[in-house]
Short mmCIF file of C-alpha atoms in Angstrom, two decimals:
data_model
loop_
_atom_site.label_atom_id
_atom_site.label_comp_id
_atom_site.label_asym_id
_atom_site.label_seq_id
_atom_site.Cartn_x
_atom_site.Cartn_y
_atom_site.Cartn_z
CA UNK A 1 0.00 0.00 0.00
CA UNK A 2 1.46 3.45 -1.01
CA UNK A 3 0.02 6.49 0.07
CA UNK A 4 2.14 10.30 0.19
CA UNK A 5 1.90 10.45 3.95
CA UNK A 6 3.59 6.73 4.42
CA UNK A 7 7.19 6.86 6.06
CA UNK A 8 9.49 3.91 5.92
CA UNK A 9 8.48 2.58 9.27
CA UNK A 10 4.79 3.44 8.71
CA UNK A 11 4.99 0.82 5.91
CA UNK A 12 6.81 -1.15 7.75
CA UNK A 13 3.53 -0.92 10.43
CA UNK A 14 0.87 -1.01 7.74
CA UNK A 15 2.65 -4.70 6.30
CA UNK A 16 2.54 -6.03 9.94
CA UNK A 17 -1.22 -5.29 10.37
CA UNK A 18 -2.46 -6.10 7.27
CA UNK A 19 -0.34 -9.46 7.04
CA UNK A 20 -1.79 -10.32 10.43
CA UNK A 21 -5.43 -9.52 9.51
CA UNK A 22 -5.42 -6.40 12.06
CA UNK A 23 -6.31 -3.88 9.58
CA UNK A 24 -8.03 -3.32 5.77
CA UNK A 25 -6.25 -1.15 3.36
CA UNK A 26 -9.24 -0.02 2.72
CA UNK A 27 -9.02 1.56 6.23
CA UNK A 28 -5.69 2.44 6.76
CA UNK A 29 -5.74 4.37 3.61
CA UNK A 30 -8.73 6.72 5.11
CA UNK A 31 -6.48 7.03 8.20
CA UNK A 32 -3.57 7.83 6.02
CA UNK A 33 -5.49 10.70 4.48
CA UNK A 34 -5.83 12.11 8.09
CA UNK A 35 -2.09 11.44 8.67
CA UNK A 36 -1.76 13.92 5.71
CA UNK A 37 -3.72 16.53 7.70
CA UNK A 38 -1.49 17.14 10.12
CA UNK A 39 1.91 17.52 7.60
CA UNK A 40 -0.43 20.09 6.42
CA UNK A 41 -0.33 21.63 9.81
CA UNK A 42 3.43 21.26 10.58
CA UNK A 43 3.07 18.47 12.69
CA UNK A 44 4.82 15.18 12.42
CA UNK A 45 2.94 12.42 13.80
CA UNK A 46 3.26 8.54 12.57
CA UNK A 47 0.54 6.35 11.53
CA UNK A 48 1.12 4.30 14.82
CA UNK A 49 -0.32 7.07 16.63
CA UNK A 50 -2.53 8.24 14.22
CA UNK A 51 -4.16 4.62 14.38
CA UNK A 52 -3.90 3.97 18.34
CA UNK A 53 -5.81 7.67 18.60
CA UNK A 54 -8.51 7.14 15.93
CA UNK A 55 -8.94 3.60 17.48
CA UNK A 56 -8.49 2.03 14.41
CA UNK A 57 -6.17 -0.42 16.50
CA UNK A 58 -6.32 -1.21 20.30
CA UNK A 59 -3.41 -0.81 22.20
CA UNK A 60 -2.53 -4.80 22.95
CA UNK A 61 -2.34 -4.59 18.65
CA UNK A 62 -0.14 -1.51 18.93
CA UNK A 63 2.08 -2.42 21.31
CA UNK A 64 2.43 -6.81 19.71
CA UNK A 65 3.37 -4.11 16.49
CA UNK A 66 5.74 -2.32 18.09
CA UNK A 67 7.64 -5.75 19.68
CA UNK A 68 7.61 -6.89 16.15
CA UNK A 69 8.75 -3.28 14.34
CA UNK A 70 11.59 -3.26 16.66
CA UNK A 71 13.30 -6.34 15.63
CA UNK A 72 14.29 -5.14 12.78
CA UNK A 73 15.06 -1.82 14.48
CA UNK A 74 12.29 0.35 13.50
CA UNK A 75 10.66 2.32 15.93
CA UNK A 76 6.69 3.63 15.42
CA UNK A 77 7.15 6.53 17.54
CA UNK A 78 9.20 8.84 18.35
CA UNK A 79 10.40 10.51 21.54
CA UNK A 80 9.73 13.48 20.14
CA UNK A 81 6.03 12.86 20.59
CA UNK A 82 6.20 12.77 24.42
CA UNK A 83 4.23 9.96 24.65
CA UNK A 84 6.46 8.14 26.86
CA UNK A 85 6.16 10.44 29.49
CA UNK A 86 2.51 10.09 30.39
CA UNK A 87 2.00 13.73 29.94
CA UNK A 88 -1.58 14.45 31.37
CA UNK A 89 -3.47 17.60 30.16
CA UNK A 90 -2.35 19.79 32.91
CA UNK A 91 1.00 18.87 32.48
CA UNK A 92 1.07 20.25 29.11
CA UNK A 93 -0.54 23.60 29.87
CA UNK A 94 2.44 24.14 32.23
CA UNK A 95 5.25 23.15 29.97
CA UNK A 96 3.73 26.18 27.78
CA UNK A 97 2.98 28.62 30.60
CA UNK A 98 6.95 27.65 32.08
CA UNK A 99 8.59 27.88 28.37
CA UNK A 100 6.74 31.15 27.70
CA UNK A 101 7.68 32.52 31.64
CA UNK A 102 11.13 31.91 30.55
CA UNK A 103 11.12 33.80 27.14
CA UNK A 104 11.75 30.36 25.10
CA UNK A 105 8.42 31.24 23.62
CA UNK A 106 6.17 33.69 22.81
CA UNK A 107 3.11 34.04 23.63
CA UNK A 108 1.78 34.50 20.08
CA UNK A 109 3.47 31.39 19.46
CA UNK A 110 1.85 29.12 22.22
CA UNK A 111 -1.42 30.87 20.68
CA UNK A 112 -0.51 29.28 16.99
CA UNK A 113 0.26 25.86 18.42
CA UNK A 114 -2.90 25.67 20.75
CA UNK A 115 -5.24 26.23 17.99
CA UNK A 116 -3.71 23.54 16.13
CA UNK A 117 -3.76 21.23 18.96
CA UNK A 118 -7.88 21.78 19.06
CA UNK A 119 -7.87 21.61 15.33
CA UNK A 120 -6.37 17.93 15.42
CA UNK A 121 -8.27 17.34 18.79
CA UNK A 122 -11.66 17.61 16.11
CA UNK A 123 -10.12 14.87 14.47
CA UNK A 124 -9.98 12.68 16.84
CA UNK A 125 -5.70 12.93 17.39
CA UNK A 126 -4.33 13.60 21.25
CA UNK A 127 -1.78 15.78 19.98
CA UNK A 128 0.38 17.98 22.78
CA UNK A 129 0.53 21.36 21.97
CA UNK A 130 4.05 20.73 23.21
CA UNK A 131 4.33 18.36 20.72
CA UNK A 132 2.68 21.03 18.37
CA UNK A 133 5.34 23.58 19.85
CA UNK A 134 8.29 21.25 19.10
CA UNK A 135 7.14 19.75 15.51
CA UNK A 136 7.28 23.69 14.33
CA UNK A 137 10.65 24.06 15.67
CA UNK A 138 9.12 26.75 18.30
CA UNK A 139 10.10 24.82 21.54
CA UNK A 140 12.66 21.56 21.52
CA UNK A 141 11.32 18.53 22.47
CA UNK A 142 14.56 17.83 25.15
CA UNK A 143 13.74 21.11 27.10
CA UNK A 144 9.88 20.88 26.91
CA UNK A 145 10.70 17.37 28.56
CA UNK A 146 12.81 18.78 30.77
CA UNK A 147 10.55 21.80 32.11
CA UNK A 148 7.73 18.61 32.52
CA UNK A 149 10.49 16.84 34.83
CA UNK A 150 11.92 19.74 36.87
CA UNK A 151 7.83 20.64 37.55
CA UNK A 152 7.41 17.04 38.51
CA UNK A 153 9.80 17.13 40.97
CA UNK A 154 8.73 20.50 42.10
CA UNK A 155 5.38 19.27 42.70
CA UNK A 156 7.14 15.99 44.07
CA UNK A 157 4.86 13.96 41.22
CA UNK A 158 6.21 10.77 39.56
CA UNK A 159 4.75 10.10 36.17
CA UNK A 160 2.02 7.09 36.20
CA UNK A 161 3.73 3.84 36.81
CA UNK A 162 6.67 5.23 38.29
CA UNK A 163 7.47 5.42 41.71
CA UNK A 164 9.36 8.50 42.09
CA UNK A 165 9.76 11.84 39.61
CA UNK A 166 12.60 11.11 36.74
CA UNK A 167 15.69 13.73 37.24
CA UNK A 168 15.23 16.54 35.41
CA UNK A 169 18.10 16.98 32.47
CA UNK A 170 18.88 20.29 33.54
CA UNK A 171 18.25 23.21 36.46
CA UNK A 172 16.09 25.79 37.06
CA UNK A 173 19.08 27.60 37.54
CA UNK A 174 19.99 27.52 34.44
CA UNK A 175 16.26 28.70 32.63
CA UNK A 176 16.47 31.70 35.18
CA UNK A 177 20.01 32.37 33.80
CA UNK A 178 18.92 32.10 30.17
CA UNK A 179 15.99 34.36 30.77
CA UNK A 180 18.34 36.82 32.27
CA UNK A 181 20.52 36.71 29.37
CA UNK A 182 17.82 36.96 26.42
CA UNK A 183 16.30 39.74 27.92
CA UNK A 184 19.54 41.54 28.78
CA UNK A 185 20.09 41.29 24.92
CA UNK A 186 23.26 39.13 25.86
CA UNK A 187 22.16 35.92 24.12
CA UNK A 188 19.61 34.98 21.87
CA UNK A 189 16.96 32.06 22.54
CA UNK A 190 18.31 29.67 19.98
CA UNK A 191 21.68 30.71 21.94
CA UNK A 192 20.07 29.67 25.17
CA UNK A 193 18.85 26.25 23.79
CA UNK A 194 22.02 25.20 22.21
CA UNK A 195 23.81 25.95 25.51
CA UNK A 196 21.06 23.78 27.34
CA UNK A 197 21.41 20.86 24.75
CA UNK A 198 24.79 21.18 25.42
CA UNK A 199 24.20 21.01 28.85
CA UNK A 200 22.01 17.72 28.82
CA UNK A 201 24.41 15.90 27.02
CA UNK A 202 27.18 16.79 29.30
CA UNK A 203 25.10 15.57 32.19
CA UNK A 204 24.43 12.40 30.41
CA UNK A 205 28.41 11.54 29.99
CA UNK A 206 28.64 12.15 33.86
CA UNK A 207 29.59 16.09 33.65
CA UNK A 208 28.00 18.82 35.77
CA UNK A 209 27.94 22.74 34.24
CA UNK A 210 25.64 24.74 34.70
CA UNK A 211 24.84 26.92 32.05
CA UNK A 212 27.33 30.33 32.81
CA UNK A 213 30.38 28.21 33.10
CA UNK A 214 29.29 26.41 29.07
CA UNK A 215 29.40 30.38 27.87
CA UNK A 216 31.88 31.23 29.74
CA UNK A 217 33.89 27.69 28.43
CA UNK A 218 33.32 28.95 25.05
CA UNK A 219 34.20 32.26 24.47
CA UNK A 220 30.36 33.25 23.84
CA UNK A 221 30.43 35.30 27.06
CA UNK A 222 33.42 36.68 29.54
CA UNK A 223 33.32 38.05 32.77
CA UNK A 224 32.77 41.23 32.17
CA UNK A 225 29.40 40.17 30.40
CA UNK A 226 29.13 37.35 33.36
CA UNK A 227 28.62 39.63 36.55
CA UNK A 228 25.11 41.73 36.09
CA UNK A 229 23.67 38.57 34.34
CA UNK A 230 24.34 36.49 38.08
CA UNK A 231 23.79 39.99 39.67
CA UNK A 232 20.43 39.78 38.36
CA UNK A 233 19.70 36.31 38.41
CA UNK A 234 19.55 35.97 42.07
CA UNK A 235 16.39 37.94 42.24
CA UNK A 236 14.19 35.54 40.17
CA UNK A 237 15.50 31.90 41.51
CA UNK A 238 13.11 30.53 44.00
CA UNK A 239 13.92 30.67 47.01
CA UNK A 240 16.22 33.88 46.28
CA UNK A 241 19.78 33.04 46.77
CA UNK A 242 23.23 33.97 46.22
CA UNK A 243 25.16 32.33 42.94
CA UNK A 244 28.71 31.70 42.61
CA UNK A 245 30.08 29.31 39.88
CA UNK A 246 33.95 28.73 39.31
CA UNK A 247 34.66 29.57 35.69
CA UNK A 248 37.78 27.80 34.05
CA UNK A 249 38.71 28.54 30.15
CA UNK A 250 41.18 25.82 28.30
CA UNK A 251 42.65 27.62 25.28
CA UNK A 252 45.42 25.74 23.15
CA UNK A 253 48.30 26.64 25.43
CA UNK A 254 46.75 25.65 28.50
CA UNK A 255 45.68 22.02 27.10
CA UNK A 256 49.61 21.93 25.60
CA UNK A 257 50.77 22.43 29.15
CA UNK A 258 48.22 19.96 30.71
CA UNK A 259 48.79 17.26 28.07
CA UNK A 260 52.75 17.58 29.06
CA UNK A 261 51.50 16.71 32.37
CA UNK A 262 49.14 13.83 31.56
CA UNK A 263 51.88 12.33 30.01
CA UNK A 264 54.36 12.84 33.04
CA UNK A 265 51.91 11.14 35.04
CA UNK A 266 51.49 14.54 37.45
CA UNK A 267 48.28 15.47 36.33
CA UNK A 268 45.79 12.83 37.64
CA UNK A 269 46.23 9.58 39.09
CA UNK A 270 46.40 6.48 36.59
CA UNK A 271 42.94 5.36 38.46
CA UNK A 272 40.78 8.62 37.27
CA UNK A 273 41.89 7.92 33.58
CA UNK A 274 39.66 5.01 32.56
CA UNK A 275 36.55 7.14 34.19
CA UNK A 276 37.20 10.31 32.26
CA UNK A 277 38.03 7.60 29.02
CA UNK A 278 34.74 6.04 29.55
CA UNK A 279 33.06 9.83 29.64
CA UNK A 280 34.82 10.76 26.77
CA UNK A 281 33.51 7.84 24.90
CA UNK A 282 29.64 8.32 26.04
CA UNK A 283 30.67 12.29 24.45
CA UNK A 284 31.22 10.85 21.08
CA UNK A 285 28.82 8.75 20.82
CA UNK A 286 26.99 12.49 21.13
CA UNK A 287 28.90 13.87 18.76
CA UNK A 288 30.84 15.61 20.84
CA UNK A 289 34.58 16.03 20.89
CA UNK A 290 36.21 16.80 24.31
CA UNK A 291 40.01 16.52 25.05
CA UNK A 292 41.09 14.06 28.05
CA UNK A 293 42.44 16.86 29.96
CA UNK A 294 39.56 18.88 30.00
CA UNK A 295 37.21 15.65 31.25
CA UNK A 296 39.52 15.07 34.18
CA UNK A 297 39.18 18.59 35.12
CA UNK A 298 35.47 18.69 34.40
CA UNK A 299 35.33 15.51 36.65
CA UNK A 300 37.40 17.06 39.14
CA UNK A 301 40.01 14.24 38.82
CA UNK A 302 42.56 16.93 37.67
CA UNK A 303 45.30 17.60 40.30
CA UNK A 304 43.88 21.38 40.92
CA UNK A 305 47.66 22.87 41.39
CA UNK A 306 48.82 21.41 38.69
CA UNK A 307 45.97 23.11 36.42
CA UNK A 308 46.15 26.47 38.21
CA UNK A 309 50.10 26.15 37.34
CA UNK A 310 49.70 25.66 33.95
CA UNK A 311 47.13 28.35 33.57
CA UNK A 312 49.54 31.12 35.58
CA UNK A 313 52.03 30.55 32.92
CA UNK A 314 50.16 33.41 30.87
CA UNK A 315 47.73 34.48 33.42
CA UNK A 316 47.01 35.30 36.87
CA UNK A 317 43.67 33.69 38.02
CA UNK A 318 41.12 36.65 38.41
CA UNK A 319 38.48 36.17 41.57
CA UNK A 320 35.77 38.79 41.04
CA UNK A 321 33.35 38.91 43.77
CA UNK A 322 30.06 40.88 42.77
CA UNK A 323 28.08 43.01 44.92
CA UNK A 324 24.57 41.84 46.31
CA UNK A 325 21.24 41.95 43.61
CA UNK A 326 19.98 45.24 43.90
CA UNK A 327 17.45 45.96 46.05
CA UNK A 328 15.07 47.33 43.92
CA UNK A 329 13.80 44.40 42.16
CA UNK A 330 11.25 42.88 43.37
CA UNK A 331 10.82 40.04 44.94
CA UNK A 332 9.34 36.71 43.43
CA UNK A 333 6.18 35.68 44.35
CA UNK A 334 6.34 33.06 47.41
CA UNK A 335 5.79 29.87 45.59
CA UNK A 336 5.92 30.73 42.04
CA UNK A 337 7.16 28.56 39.50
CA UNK A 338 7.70 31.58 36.96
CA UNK A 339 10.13 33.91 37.27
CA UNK A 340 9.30 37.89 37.79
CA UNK A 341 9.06 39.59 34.73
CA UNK A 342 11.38 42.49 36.03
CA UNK A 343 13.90 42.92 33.28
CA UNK A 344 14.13 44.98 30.10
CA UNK A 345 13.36 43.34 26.64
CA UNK A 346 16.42 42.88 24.94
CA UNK A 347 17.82 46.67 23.77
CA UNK A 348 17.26 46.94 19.88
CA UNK A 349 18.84 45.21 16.69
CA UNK A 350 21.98 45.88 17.63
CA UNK A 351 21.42 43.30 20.69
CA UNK A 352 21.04 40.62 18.07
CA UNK A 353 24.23 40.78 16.19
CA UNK A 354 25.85 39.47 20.00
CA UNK A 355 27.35 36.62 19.77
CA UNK A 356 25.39 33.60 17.63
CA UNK A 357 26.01 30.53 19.44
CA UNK A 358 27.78 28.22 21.34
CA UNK A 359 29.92 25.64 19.62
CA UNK A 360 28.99 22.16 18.58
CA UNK A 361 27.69 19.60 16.43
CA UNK A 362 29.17 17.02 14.11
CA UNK A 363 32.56 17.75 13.69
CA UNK A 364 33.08 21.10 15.75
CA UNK A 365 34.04 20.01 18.39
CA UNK A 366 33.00 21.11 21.91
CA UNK A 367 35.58 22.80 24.17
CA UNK A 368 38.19 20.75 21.83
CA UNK A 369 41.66 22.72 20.25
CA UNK A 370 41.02 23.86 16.91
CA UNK A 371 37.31 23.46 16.90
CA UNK A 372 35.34 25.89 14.23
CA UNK A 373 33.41 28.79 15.03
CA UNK A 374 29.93 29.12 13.34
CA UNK A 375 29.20 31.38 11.59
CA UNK A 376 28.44 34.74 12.88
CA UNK A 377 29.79 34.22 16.23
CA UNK A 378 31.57 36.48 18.15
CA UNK A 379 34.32 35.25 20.65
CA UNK A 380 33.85 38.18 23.20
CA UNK A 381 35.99 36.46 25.46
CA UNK A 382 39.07 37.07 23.68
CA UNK A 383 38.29 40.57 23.17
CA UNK A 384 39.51 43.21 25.65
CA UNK A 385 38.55 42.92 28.90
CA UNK A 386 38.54 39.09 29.07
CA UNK A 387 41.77 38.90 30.53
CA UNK A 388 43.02 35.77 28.99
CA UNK A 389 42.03 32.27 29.83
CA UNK A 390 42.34 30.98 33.82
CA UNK A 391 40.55 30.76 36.98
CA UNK A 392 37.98 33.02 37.66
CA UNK A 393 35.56 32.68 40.41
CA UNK A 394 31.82 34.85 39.10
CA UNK A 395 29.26 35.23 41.82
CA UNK A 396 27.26 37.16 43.94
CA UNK A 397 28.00 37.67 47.87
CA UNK A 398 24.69 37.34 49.96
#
């Protein structure tokens, strides 16, 4: 059966039902038609779910389908569709409300996607409208998930089946920072979801950065941009409280000088290299390419005076301790799970042209020597008042 809509593994599901006597062509082509509905509306669903929703098959059918798609690796949904998070009705309204709170959507935007979502409810499909959000390339799919998760385990609520809430991929820390950021004109919001994607797969390999230090890491912001952006930040996290992050840059002379060391044997003990080796691994499999040296001393398995002597050879650490938030921002609301809207919009076109991005992807290279800029992005770091690569220590006293 051939029909415009079909995908590969859609085929793949319509040879399985009709060889088993589940389904007519007759009626999987009607469903198909639907199927081409929602392309129509930017949304990517698969038959499998266009099926299970229109009840055209029952879910013991859909799931014996599934068992049998996946042996020869073909899945019938994607993650992308959110399905496998139980996400109830109220759940999604909140990933919206959060992502919009945030400034990683607009509100015209959540407007667009839940009209479509009714539109494909009155065809019988449970579509999100985060799933709408993320199929139009308004809100990825890996932070909407990870906005349901952090509110999970705000509210203390496991998804159905489970016993306790899933960890969240990333911090609520690090949305208040991006907020900060976008509406301080400092980074854009695809900026501020590269950086978190970043982020998530660090924390996957077994690395913990929160989203200042990744900037910071890559040249996309230095301290000088750093200090009003955590000055600021403390008066939308909830509870308010002081932030301090150490902030260590690794250009090409400082990973020369630490390689030496790895090799001498003075850098880390042999026992922390097959750890870092086994995170460095998990990174590629990501795509990501991170030198040895800077995994140890992302891990923290790094000898601390060697890496601080090796970074003094061009540069004096820098400690920059930043006065309190100031007092006339207001405080948040006592249990809100949006931050204040108490910051300018971002300050004109000229905002925009800040730098574009941080690095990564398929052959850039994150945090590695020699990795390529994209283009359009601005290493402000290196630029006068950056002082160089080293220790710095960014935060706000209480």
């Amino acid at each position: 059966m051939n029909h415009p809509a079909l995908e590969p593994r859609d085929k793949t599901l319509v040879q399985i039902l009709v060889s088993n006597g589940k389904a007519s062509e007759d009626s999987l082509l009607k469903d198909c038609e639907v199927l081409g509905r929602t392309r129509g509306m930017g949304v990517h669903l698969s038959l499998a779910e266009v099926l299970a929703d229109l009840g055209t098959i029952d879910p013991a059918t859909f799931q014996q389908a599934s068992q049998l798609a996946a042996k020869s690796r073909v899945f019938l949904v994607d993650r992308s569709s959110l399905r496998h998070l139980a996400v109830q009705p109220d759940e999604d309204a909140q990933i919206a409300r959060i992502a919009t709170g945030y400034d990683l959507l607009r509100p015209e935007e959540l407007a667009q996607a839940t009209a479509v979502a009714r539109e494909l409810a009155g065809l019988g499909l449970k579509v999100l409208a985060a799933k709408v959000l993320a199929d139009r390339q308004l809100l990825d799919c890996e932070i909407a998930e990870g906005i349901l998760l952090l509110e999970r385990r705000r509210r203390g609520a496991a998804a159905p089946g489970q016993a306790a809430p899933a960890a969240p991929p990333f911090d609520d820390e690090d949305l208040v920072f991006g907020s900060v950021a976008i509406r301080a004109g400092r980074l854009t919001k695809v900026q501020v979801e590269r950086g978190i994607k970043f982020k998530i797969r660090l924390r996957k390999a077994g690395i913990e950065k929160k989203l200042p230090q990744i900037f910071f890491e890559q040249g996309v912001l230095d301290r000088a941009a750093l200090a009003p952006l955590l000055s600021a930040m403390q008066g939308r996290l909830v509870p308010p409280r002081p932030v301090t992050y150490e902030l260590l840059r690794l250009e090409a002379e400082d990973h020369a000088a630490l390689d030496r060391l790895l090799q001498q044997g003075t850098l880390a003990s042999p026992g922390a290299l097959p750890k870092a080796l086994d995170v460095q691994k998990k990174l590629s499999e990501m795509a990501i390419e991170r030198p040895l040296v800077q995994i140890l001393v992302d891990l923290g398995l790094a000898d601390r005076k060697a890496i601080e002597a090796a970074v003094t050879q061009r540069t004096s650490p820098q400690h920059v301790l930043l006065s309190p938030a100031s007092p006339s921002l207001p405080p948040p609301l006592p249990g809100a799970t949006l931050p204040a809207a108490t910051f300018p919009a971002p300050a004109g076109p000229a905002a925009a042209k800040r730098a574009s991005g941080v690095r990564g992807g398929r052959g850039t290279g994150y945090g590695s020597r020699g990795g390529r800029e994209p283009s359009g992005t601005t290493r402000s770091a290196r630029g006068a008042g950056s002082g160089g690569a080293g220790m710095v220590i960014v935060g706000a006293v209480a």
